[in-house]
Amino acid sequence: MTRTPITPGQVARHLRQQGELGGNPVFLGDLSAEEALLLVVGGRDKEISSKDPGTGADGVGTPPGSVLPDYEALRSEALACSRCNLAQTRTNVVFSDGNPSARLVVVGEAPGAEEDRTGRAFVGRAGKLLDLLLGTIGMARESSAYICNVLKCRPPGNRNPLPGEMEVCSPFLRRQIELIVPEAILALGAVSGQFLTGKGLPLGQLRGEVYSYGGAPVVVTYHPAALLRNPGWTQATWDDLQLLRQVLDGA
Ligand code: URA
């Protein structure tokens, strides 16, 4: 299939159209526009995902080679975790989605309702937009990205993570990144950006620079849920993704 890169204008138009469908975010109300864009950028390329040896049927996947036992042990530990009170309110621990052998690790804040229900990271409305954004730089979720969060369990009512929750949960993320050894990390939103850069700055001030976490370059951008509410941030998000693409290209 020939892949034509999509433009920030197309992403913005798509977000605007979705906004026009009603006050309540109905990003998934009509999938046809999104599906078309995903087809253009290859985000749903079954050929790629079926050839991907690292991704299991549940989309969580297992990395190849010597990393496997450690990764599986870490995942099992997280799935059984009761280090904080979120263990009492969660439906599922959301360890990851995508390909654990990917070059890119994407880090969000914490699972939402749909992620809590399914046990997979970024599968709700924000996740659909994330797929679209990753597609703009040729990084399909199934083959090229490993997607996870700072917190592995959903905070009730989607409230912000508490400092104590981040403290006990973040060692899972640290270890995930150590085991995956990505070529780049994309931080989505302020919670992830602040954690991975170690800087307590607002998101607008974190963007535009390349940081380092565990030896991997880190680029920070808007959380897709925030972008859904603020389509005016599309160009800035686009610029951040171009920076990430340059980092991945070794520029
Ligand atoms: N928002 C996040 O930060 N992570 C998810 O997995 C879903 C929504």
PDB file of C-alpha atoms and ligand atoms in Angstrom:
ATOM      1  CA  MET A   1       0.000   0.000   0.000  1.00  0.00           C
ATOM      2  CA  THR A   2       1.304   3.478  -0.860  1.00  0.00           C
ATOM      3  CA  ARG A   3       1.378   5.678   2.244  1.00  0.00           C
ATOM      4  CA  THR A   4       0.763   9.380   1.878  1.00  0.00           C
ATOM      5  CA  PRO A   5       1.794  11.421   4.916  1.00  0.00           C
ATOM      6  CA  ILE A   6      -1.089  13.368   6.402  1.00  0.00           C
ATOM      7  CA  THR A   7      -0.739  17.012   7.301  1.00  0.00           C
ATOM      8  CA  PRO A   8      -1.482  19.047  10.449  1.00  0.00           C
ATOM      9  CA  GLY A   9      -4.359  20.604   8.499  1.00  0.00           C
ATOM     10  CA  GLN A  10      -5.954  17.199   8.018  1.00  0.00           C
ATOM     11  CA  VAL A  11      -5.552  16.337  11.708  1.00  0.00           C
ATOM     12  CA  ALA A  12      -7.014  19.707  12.726  1.00  0.00           C
ATOM     13  CA  ARG A  13      -9.910  19.322  10.297  1.00  0.00           C
ATOM     14  CA  HIS A  14     -10.639  15.896  11.675  1.00  0.00           C
ATOM     15  CA  LEU A  15     -10.620  17.203  15.253  1.00  0.00           C
ATOM     16  CA  ARG A  16     -12.813  20.138  14.257  1.00  0.00           C
ATOM     17  CA  GLN A  17     -15.313  17.876  12.509  1.00  0.00           C
ATOM     18  CA  GLN A  18     -15.520  15.674  15.565  1.00  0.00           C
ATOM     19  CA  GLY A  19     -16.070  18.736  17.737  1.00  0.00           C
ATOM     20  CA  GLU A  20     -18.886  19.817  15.480  1.00  0.00           C
ATOM     21  CA  LEU A  21     -20.700  16.566  16.085  1.00  0.00           C
ATOM     22  CA  GLY A  22     -21.750  17.737  19.534  1.00  0.00           C
ATOM     23  CA  GLY A  23     -20.646  19.253  22.822  1.00  0.00           C
ATOM     24  CA  ASN A  24     -19.906  15.888  24.327  1.00  0.00           C
ATOM     25  CA  PRO A  25     -16.736  14.558  22.823  1.00  0.00           C
ATOM     26  CA  VAL A  26     -17.897  12.113  20.188  1.00  0.00           C
ATOM     27  CA  PHE A  27     -14.563  11.425  18.593  1.00  0.00           C
ATOM     28  CA  LEU A  28     -15.614   7.844  18.020  1.00  0.00           C
ATOM     29  CA  GLY A  29     -19.190   8.697  17.090  1.00  0.00           C
ATOM     30  CA  ASP A  30     -18.358   8.422  13.407  1.00  0.00           C
ATOM     31  CA  LEU A  31     -15.336   6.320  12.732  1.00  0.00           C
ATOM     32  CA  SER A  32     -15.327   6.638   8.985  1.00  0.00           C
ATOM     33  CA  ALA A  33     -13.155   9.755   8.755  1.00  0.00           C
ATOM     34  CA  GLU A  34     -10.705   8.372  11.260  1.00  0.00           C
ATOM     35  CA  GLU A  35     -10.627   4.942   9.699  1.00  0.00           C
ATOM     36  CA  ALA A  36      -9.889   6.570   6.364  1.00  0.00           C
ATOM     37  CA  LEU A  37      -7.013   8.546   7.858  1.00  0.00           C
ATOM     38  CA  LEU A  38      -5.698   5.500   9.658  1.00  0.00           C
ATOM     39  CA  LEU A  39      -5.767   3.597   6.399  1.00  0.00           C
ATOM     40  CA  VAL A  40      -3.835   6.380   4.701  1.00  0.00           C
ATOM     41  CA  VAL A  41      -1.148   6.402   7.369  1.00  0.00           C
ATOM     42  CA  GLY A  42      -1.122   2.649   7.917  1.00  0.00           C
ATOM     43  CA  GLY A  43      -2.215   2.703  11.546  1.00  0.00           C
ATOM     44  CA  ARG A  44      -4.434  -0.323  10.988  1.00  0.00           C
ATOM     45  CA  ASP A  45      -2.148  -2.188   8.634  1.00  0.00           C
ATOM     46  CA  LYS A  46      -2.996  -5.799   9.372  1.00  0.00           C
ATOM     47  CA  GLU A  47      -0.103  -6.989   7.261  1.00  0.00           C
ATOM     48  CA  ILE A  48       2.314  -5.242   9.576  1.00  0.00           C
ATOM     49  CA  SER A  49       0.646  -6.394  12.777  1.00  0.00           C
ATOM     50  CA  SER A  50       0.326 -10.008  11.673  1.00  0.00           C
ATOM     51  CA  LYS A  51       4.028 -10.094  10.831  1.00  0.00           C
ATOM     52  CA  ASP A  52       4.954  -8.622  14.171  1.00  0.00           C
ATOM     53  CA  PRO A  53       6.485 -11.458  16.179  1.00  0.00           C
ATOM     54  CA  GLY A  54       6.432  -9.551  19.430  1.00  0.00           C
ATOM     55  CA  THR A  55       2.743  -8.804  19.764  1.00  0.00           C
ATOM     56  CA  GLY A  56       0.404 -11.389  21.172  1.00  0.00           C
ATOM     57  CA  ALA A  57      -3.281 -11.769  20.489  1.00  0.00           C
ATOM     58  CA  ASP A  58      -4.116  -9.646  23.510  1.00  0.00           C
ATOM     59  CA  GLY A  59      -2.085  -6.798  22.034  1.00  0.00           C
ATOM     60  CA  VAL A  60       0.185  -6.784  25.058  1.00  0.00           C
ATOM     61  CA  GLY A  61       2.889  -8.891  23.498  1.00  0.00           C
ATOM     62  CA  THR A  62       6.143 -10.334  24.611  1.00  0.00           C
ATOM     63  CA  PRO A  63       9.604  -9.204  23.603  1.00  0.00           C
ATOM     64  CA  PRO A  64      11.987 -11.681  22.043  1.00  0.00           C
ATOM     65  CA  GLY A  65      15.289 -12.988  23.296  1.00  0.00           C
ATOM     66  CA  SER A  66      16.857 -12.705  26.692  1.00  0.00           C
ATOM     67  CA  VAL A  67      14.593  -9.871  27.838  1.00  0.00           C
ATOM     68  CA  LEU A  68      11.608 -12.203  27.899  1.00  0.00           C
ATOM     69  CA  PRO A  69      11.813 -13.767  31.365  1.00  0.00           C
ATOM     70  CA  ASP A  70      12.482 -10.433  33.060  1.00  0.00           C
ATOM     71  CA  TYR A  71       9.724  -8.710  31.120  1.00  0.00           C
ATOM     72  CA  GLU A  72       7.215 -11.440  31.850  1.00  0.00           C
ATOM     73  CA  ALA A  73       8.176 -11.417  35.527  1.00  0.00           C
ATOM     74  CA  LEU A  74       7.704  -7.650  35.670  1.00  0.00           C
ATOM     75  CA  ARG A  75       4.346  -7.876  33.926  1.00  0.00           C
ATOM     76  CA  SER A  76       3.147 -10.611  36.269  1.00  0.00           C
ATOM     77  CA  GLU A  77       4.258  -8.578  39.256  1.00  0.00           C
ATOM     78  CA  ALA A  78       2.368  -5.522  38.005  1.00  0.00           C
ATOM     79  CA  LEU A  79      -0.787  -7.514  37.250  1.00  0.00           C
ATOM     80  CA  ALA A  80      -0.838  -8.744  40.849  1.00  0.00           C
ATOM     81  CA  CYS A  81       0.168  -5.423  42.422  1.00  0.00           C
ATOM     82  CA  SER A  82      -1.531  -4.095  45.530  1.00  0.00           C
ATOM     83  CA  ARG A  83       1.002  -1.439  46.522  1.00  0.00           C
ATOM     84  CA  CYS A  84      -1.598   1.327  46.646  1.00  0.00           C
ATOM     85  CA  ASN A  85      -5.324   1.823  47.102  1.00  0.00           C
ATOM     86  CA  LEU A  86      -6.008   1.854  43.374  1.00  0.00           C
ATOM     87  CA  ALA A  87      -5.841  -1.945  43.550  1.00  0.00           C
ATOM     88  CA  GLN A  88      -9.206  -1.831  45.308  1.00  0.00           C
ATOM     89  CA  THR A  89     -11.021   0.237  42.689  1.00  0.00           C
ATOM     90  CA  ARG A  90      -9.455  -0.966  39.438  1.00  0.00           C
ATOM     91  CA  THR A  91     -11.041  -3.531  37.126  1.00  0.00           C
ATOM     92  CA  ASN A  92      -7.771  -4.366  35.361  1.00  0.00           C
ATOM     93  CA  VAL A  93      -4.131  -3.426  35.718  1.00  0.00           C
ATOM     94  CA  VAL A  94      -3.145  -1.715  32.458  1.00  0.00           C
ATOM     95  CA  PHE A  95       0.440  -2.709  31.852  1.00  0.00           C
ATOM     96  CA  SER A  96       0.881  -1.716  28.199  1.00  0.00           C
ATOM     97  CA  ASP A  97      -0.195  -2.053  24.600  1.00  0.00           C
ATOM     98  CA  GLY A  98       1.712  -2.210  21.324  1.00  0.00           C
ATOM     99  CA  ASN A  99       5.007  -3.916  20.664  1.00  0.00           C
ATOM    100  CA  PRO A 100       7.544  -4.469  23.485  1.00  0.00           C
ATOM    101  CA  SER A 101      10.280  -4.686  20.842  1.00  0.00           C
ATOM    102  CA  ALA A 102       9.421  -1.270  19.421  1.00  0.00           C
ATOM    103  CA  ARG A 103      11.886   1.581  18.886  1.00  0.00           C
ATOM    104  CA  LEU A 104       9.492   4.045  20.509  1.00  0.00           C
ATOM    105  CA  VAL A 105       7.986   4.015  23.998  1.00  0.00           C
ATOM    106  CA  VAL A 106       4.956   6.272  24.502  1.00  0.00           C
ATOM    107  CA  VAL A 107       4.102   7.196  28.097  1.00  0.00           C
ATOM    108  CA  GLY A 108       0.751   8.599  29.195  1.00  0.00           C
ATOM    109  CA  GLU A 109      -0.589   9.465  32.608  1.00  0.00           C
ATOM    110  CA  ALA A 110      -2.912   6.720  33.832  1.00  0.00           C
ATOM    111  CA  PRO A 111      -5.597   4.435  32.412  1.00  0.00           C
ATOM    112  CA  GLY A 112      -9.062   5.834  31.778  1.00  0.00           C
ATOM    113  CA  ALA A 113     -12.403   4.039  31.929  1.00  0.00           C
ATOM    114  CA  GLU A 114     -12.031   2.122  28.662  1.00  0.00           C
ATOM    115  CA  GLU A 115      -8.472   1.090  29.497  1.00  0.00           C
ATOM    116  CA  ASP A 116      -9.553  -0.054  32.962  1.00  0.00           C
ATOM    117  CA  ARG A 117     -12.315  -2.119  31.372  1.00  0.00           C
ATOM    118  CA  THR A 118     -10.122  -3.737  28.697  1.00  0.00           C
ATOM    119  CA  GLY A 119      -6.701  -3.850  30.397  1.00  0.00           C
ATOM    120  CA  ARG A 120      -5.030  -2.175  27.395  1.00  0.00           C
ATOM    121  CA  ALA A 121      -3.371   1.247  27.298  1.00  0.00           C
ATOM    122  CA  PHE A 122      -4.833   4.077  25.213  1.00  0.00           C
ATOM    123  CA  VAL A 123      -7.771   2.299  23.615  1.00  0.00           C
ATOM    124  CA  GLY A 124     -10.398   4.979  24.321  1.00  0.00           C
ATOM    125  CA  ARG A 125     -10.993   8.206  22.406  1.00  0.00           C
ATOM    126  CA  ALA A 126      -7.587   9.620  23.301  1.00  0.00           C
ATOM    127  CA  GLY A 127      -6.021   6.373  22.127  1.00  0.00           C
ATOM    128  CA  LYS A 128      -7.668   6.623  18.727  1.00  0.00           C
ATOM    129  CA  LEU A 129      -6.222  10.088  18.327  1.00  0.00           C
ATOM    130  CA  LEU A 130      -2.835   8.816  19.512  1.00  0.00           C
ATOM    131  CA  ASP A 131      -2.913   6.209  16.730  1.00  0.00           C
ATOM    132  CA  LEU A 132      -3.624   8.951  14.252  1.00  0.00           C
ATOM    133  CA  LEU A 133      -0.775  11.111  15.564  1.00  0.00           C
ATOM    134  CA  LEU A 134       1.719   8.239  15.580  1.00  0.00           C
ATOM    135  CA  GLY A 135       0.621   7.467  12.036  1.00  0.00           C
ATOM    136  CA  THR A 136       1.699  10.942  10.936  1.00  0.00           C
ATOM    137  CA  ILE A 137       5.302   9.946  11.646  1.00  0.00           C
ATOM    138  CA  GLY A 138       4.913   6.419  10.314  1.00  0.00           C
ATOM    139  CA  MET A 139       4.837   4.696  13.709  1.00  0.00           C
ATOM    140  CA  ALA A 140       1.898   2.270  13.839  1.00  0.00           C
ATOM    141  CA  ARG A 141       0.922   1.135  17.329  1.00  0.00           C
ATOM    142  CA  GLU A 142       0.985  -2.591  16.541  1.00  0.00           C
ATOM    143  CA  SER A 143       4.457  -2.664  15.064  1.00  0.00           C
ATOM    144  CA  SER A 144       6.413   0.428  16.018  1.00  0.00           C
ATOM    145  CA  ALA A 145       5.302   1.685  19.427  1.00  0.00           C
ATOM    146  CA  TYR A 146       5.083   0.396  22.972  1.00  0.00           C
ATOM    147  CA  ILE A 147       2.431   2.305  24.904  1.00  0.00           C
ATOM    148  CA  CYS A 148       2.152   2.530  28.663  1.00  0.00           C
ATOM    149  CA  ASN A 149       1.429   4.922  31.510  1.00  0.00           C
ATOM    150  CA  VAL A 150       3.079   6.307  34.631  1.00  0.00           C
ATOM    151  CA  LEU A 151       0.284   4.707  36.679  1.00  0.00           C
ATOM    152  CA  LYS A 152      -0.864   1.199  35.854  1.00  0.00           C
ATOM    153  CA  CYS A 153      -4.295   1.500  37.496  1.00  0.00           C
ATOM    154  CA  ARG A 154      -7.119   3.957  36.924  1.00  0.00           C
ATOM    155  CA  PRO A 155      -7.546   6.703  39.500  1.00  0.00           C
ATOM    156  CA  PRO A 156     -11.277   6.826  40.355  1.00  0.00           C
ATOM    157  CA  GLY A 157     -13.130   9.422  38.305  1.00  0.00           C
ATOM    158  CA  ASN A 158      -9.954  10.013  36.272  1.00  0.00           C
ATOM    159  CA  ARG A 159      -8.538  12.292  38.958  1.00  0.00           C
ATOM    160  CA  ASN A 160      -4.845  13.203  38.775  1.00  0.00           C
ATOM    161  CA  PRO A 161      -2.380  10.655  40.156  1.00  0.00           C
ATOM    162  CA  LEU A 162      -1.419  11.273  43.772  1.00  0.00           C
ATOM    163  CA  PRO A 163       2.283  11.668  44.617  1.00  0.00           C
ATOM    164  CA  GLY A 164       2.220   8.472  46.725  1.00  0.00           C
ATOM    165  CA  GLU A 165       0.682   6.500  43.849  1.00  0.00           C
ATOM    166  CA  MET A 166       3.362   7.756  41.466  1.00  0.00           C
ATOM    167  CA  GLU A 167       6.082   6.871  43.938  1.00  0.00           C
ATOM    168  CA  VAL A 168       5.015   3.246  44.368  1.00  0.00           C
ATOM    169  CA  CYS A 169       3.985   2.664  40.747  1.00  0.00           C
ATOM    170  CA  SER A 170       6.710   4.427  38.763  1.00  0.00           C
ATOM    171  CA  PRO A 171       9.343   1.710  39.386  1.00  0.00           C
ATOM    172  CA  PHE A 172       7.287  -0.433  36.983  1.00  0.00           C
ATOM    173  CA  LEU A 173       7.664   2.195  34.269  1.00  0.00           C
ATOM    174  CA  ARG A 174      11.360   2.635  35.011  1.00  0.00           C
ATOM    175  CA  ARG A 175      11.911  -1.099  34.650  1.00  0.00           C
ATOM    176  CA  GLN A 176       9.766  -1.328  31.496  1.00  0.00           C
ATOM    177  CA  ILE A 177      11.992   1.283  29.862  1.00  0.00           C
ATOM    178  CA  GLU A 178      15.165  -0.448  31.093  1.00  0.00           C
ATOM    179  CA  LEU A 179      14.044  -3.727  29.559  1.00  0.00           C
ATOM    180  CA  ILE A 180      12.769  -2.309  26.282  1.00  0.00           C
ATOM    181  CA  VAL A 181      15.749   0.016  25.683  1.00  0.00           C
ATOM    182  CA  PRO A 182      13.845   2.303  23.290  1.00  0.00           C
ATOM    183  CA  GLU A 183      15.480   4.618  20.793  1.00  0.00           C
ATOM    184  CA  ALA A 184      13.129   7.392  21.893  1.00  0.00           C
ATOM    185  CA  ILE A 185      10.375   8.132  24.407  1.00  0.00           C
ATOM    186  CA  LEU A 186       7.312  10.297  23.780  1.00  0.00           C
ATOM    187  CA  ALA A 187       5.803  11.781  26.953  1.00  0.00           C
ATOM    188  CA  LEU A 188       2.115  12.657  26.665  1.00  0.00           C
ATOM    189  CA  GLY A 189       0.904  15.426  28.950  1.00  0.00           C
ATOM    190  CA  ALA A 190       2.260  17.162  32.029  1.00  0.00           C
ATOM    191  CA  VAL A 191       2.241  14.222  34.465  1.00  0.00           C
ATOM    192  CA  SER A 192       4.301  12.042  32.139  1.00  0.00           C
ATOM    193  CA  GLY A 193       6.436  14.952  30.930  1.00  0.00           C
ATOM    194  CA  GLN A 194       7.288  16.073  34.450  1.00  0.00           C
ATOM    195  CA  PHE A 195       8.064  12.543  35.577  1.00  0.00           C
ATOM    196  CA  LEU A 196      10.329  11.718  32.631  1.00  0.00           C
ATOM    197  CA  THR A 197      12.168  15.050  32.567  1.00  0.00           C
ATOM    198  CA  GLY A 198      12.338  15.505  36.332  1.00  0.00           C
ATOM    199  CA  LYS A 199      11.223  19.114  35.815  1.00  0.00           C
ATOM    200  CA  GLY A 200       8.131  20.521  37.533  1.00  0.00           C
ATOM    201  CA  LEU A 201       7.309  22.860  34.630  1.00  0.00           C
ATOM    202  CA  PRO A 202       3.992  23.376  32.837  1.00  0.00           C
ATOM    203  CA  LEU A 203       3.646  21.437  29.617  1.00  0.00           C
ATOM    204  CA  GLY A 204       4.058  24.520  27.422  1.00  0.00           C
ATOM    205  CA  GLN A 205       7.533  24.998  28.885  1.00  0.00           C
ATOM    206  CA  LEU A 206       8.508  21.333  28.647  1.00  0.00           C
ATOM    207  CA  ARG A 207       7.812  21.095  24.912  1.00  0.00           C
ATOM    208  CA  GLY A 208      10.375  21.749  22.215  1.00  0.00           C
ATOM    209  CA  GLU A 209      13.431  20.238  23.883  1.00  0.00           C
ATOM    210  CA  VAL A 210      14.961  16.796  23.894  1.00  0.00           C
ATOM    211  CA  TYR A 211      15.571  15.385  27.381  1.00  0.00           C
ATOM    212  CA  SER A 212      16.985  12.063  28.504  1.00  0.00           C
ATOM    213  CA  TYR A 213      15.523   9.275  30.632  1.00  0.00           C
ATOM    214  CA  GLY A 214      17.383   6.029  31.279  1.00  0.00           C
ATOM    215  CA  GLY A 215      19.685   6.851  28.371  1.00  0.00           C
ATOM    216  CA  ALA A 216      16.841   7.379  25.866  1.00  0.00           C
ATOM    217  CA  PRO A 217      15.929  10.766  24.343  1.00  0.00           C
ATOM    218  CA  VAL A 218      12.582  12.116  25.535  1.00  0.00           C
ATOM    219  CA  VAL A 219      10.220  14.420  23.598  1.00  0.00           C
ATOM    220  CA  VAL A 220       7.207  15.918  25.398  1.00  0.00           C
ATOM    221  CA  THR A 221       3.891  16.840  23.793  1.00  0.00           C
ATOM    222  CA  TYR A 222       0.248  17.483  24.630  1.00  0.00           C
ATOM    223  CA  HIS A 223      -1.850  14.631  25.925  1.00  0.00           C
ATOM    224  CA  PRO A 224      -4.237  13.533  23.151  1.00  0.00           C
ATOM    225  CA  ALA A 225      -7.204  13.960  25.534  1.00  0.00           C
ATOM    226  CA  ALA A 226      -6.170  17.616  25.932  1.00  0.00           C
ATOM    227  CA  LEU A 227      -5.751  17.920  22.184  1.00  0.00           C
ATOM    228  CA  LEU A 228      -9.300  16.642  21.695  1.00  0.00           C
ATOM    229  CA  ARG A 229     -10.500  19.531  23.847  1.00  0.00           C
ATOM    230  CA  ASN A 230      -8.125  22.052  22.242  1.00  0.00           C
ATOM    231  CA  PRO A 231      -7.757  21.484  18.487  1.00  0.00           C
ATOM    232  CA  GLY A 232      -5.825  24.761  18.350  1.00  0.00           C
ATOM    233  CA  TRP A 233      -2.843  22.839  19.753  1.00  0.00           C
ATOM    234  CA  THR A 234      -2.626  20.676  16.632  1.00  0.00           C
ATOM    235  CA  GLN A 235       0.230  22.584  14.982  1.00  0.00           C
ATOM    236  CA  ALA A 236       2.308  22.515  18.188  1.00  0.00           C
ATOM    237  CA  THR A 237       1.673  18.779  18.542  1.00  0.00           C
ATOM    238  CA  TRP A 238       2.653  18.309  14.932  1.00  0.00           C
ATOM    239  CA  ASP A 239       5.909  20.186  15.563  1.00  0.00           C
ATOM    240  CA  ASP A 240       6.642  17.967  18.585  1.00  0.00           C
ATOM    241  CA  LEU A 241       6.083  14.864  16.496  1.00  0.00           C
ATOM    242  CA  GLN A 242       8.440  16.160  13.816  1.00  0.00           C
ATOM    243  CA  LEU A 243      11.059  16.627  16.542  1.00  0.00           C
ATOM    244  CA  LEU A 244      10.453  13.057  17.648  1.00  0.00           C
ATOM    245  CA  ARG A 245      10.786  11.841  14.055  1.00  0.00           C
ATOM    246  CA  GLN A 246      14.141  13.650  13.788  1.00  0.00           C
ATOM    247  CA  VAL A 247      15.300  12.004  17.011  1.00  0.00           C
ATOM    248  CA  LEU A 248      14.273   8.582  15.663  1.00  0.00           C
ATOM    249  CA  ASP A 249      16.049   9.329  12.393  1.00  0.00           C
ATOM    250  CA  GLY A 250      19.186  10.175  14.348  1.00  0.00           C
ATOM    251  CA  ALA A 251      19.202  13.772  13.080  1.00  0.00           C
TER     252      ALA A 251
HETATM  253  N1  URA B   1      -5.041   8.499  29.122  1.00  0.00           N
HETATM  254  C1  URA B   1      -3.822   8.083  29.528  1.00  0.00           C
HETATM  255  O1  URA B   1      -3.005   8.861  29.994  1.00  0.00           O
HETATM  256  N2  URA B   1      -3.537   6.791  29.394  1.00  0.00           N
HETATM  257  C2  URA B   1      -4.379   5.892  28.856  1.00  0.00           C
HETATM  258  O2  URA B   1      -4.023   4.711  28.761  1.00  0.00           O
HETATM  259  C3  URA B   1      -5.635   6.363  28.442  1.00  0.00           C
HETATM  260  C4  URA B   1      -5.947   7.675  28.574  1.00  0.00           C
END
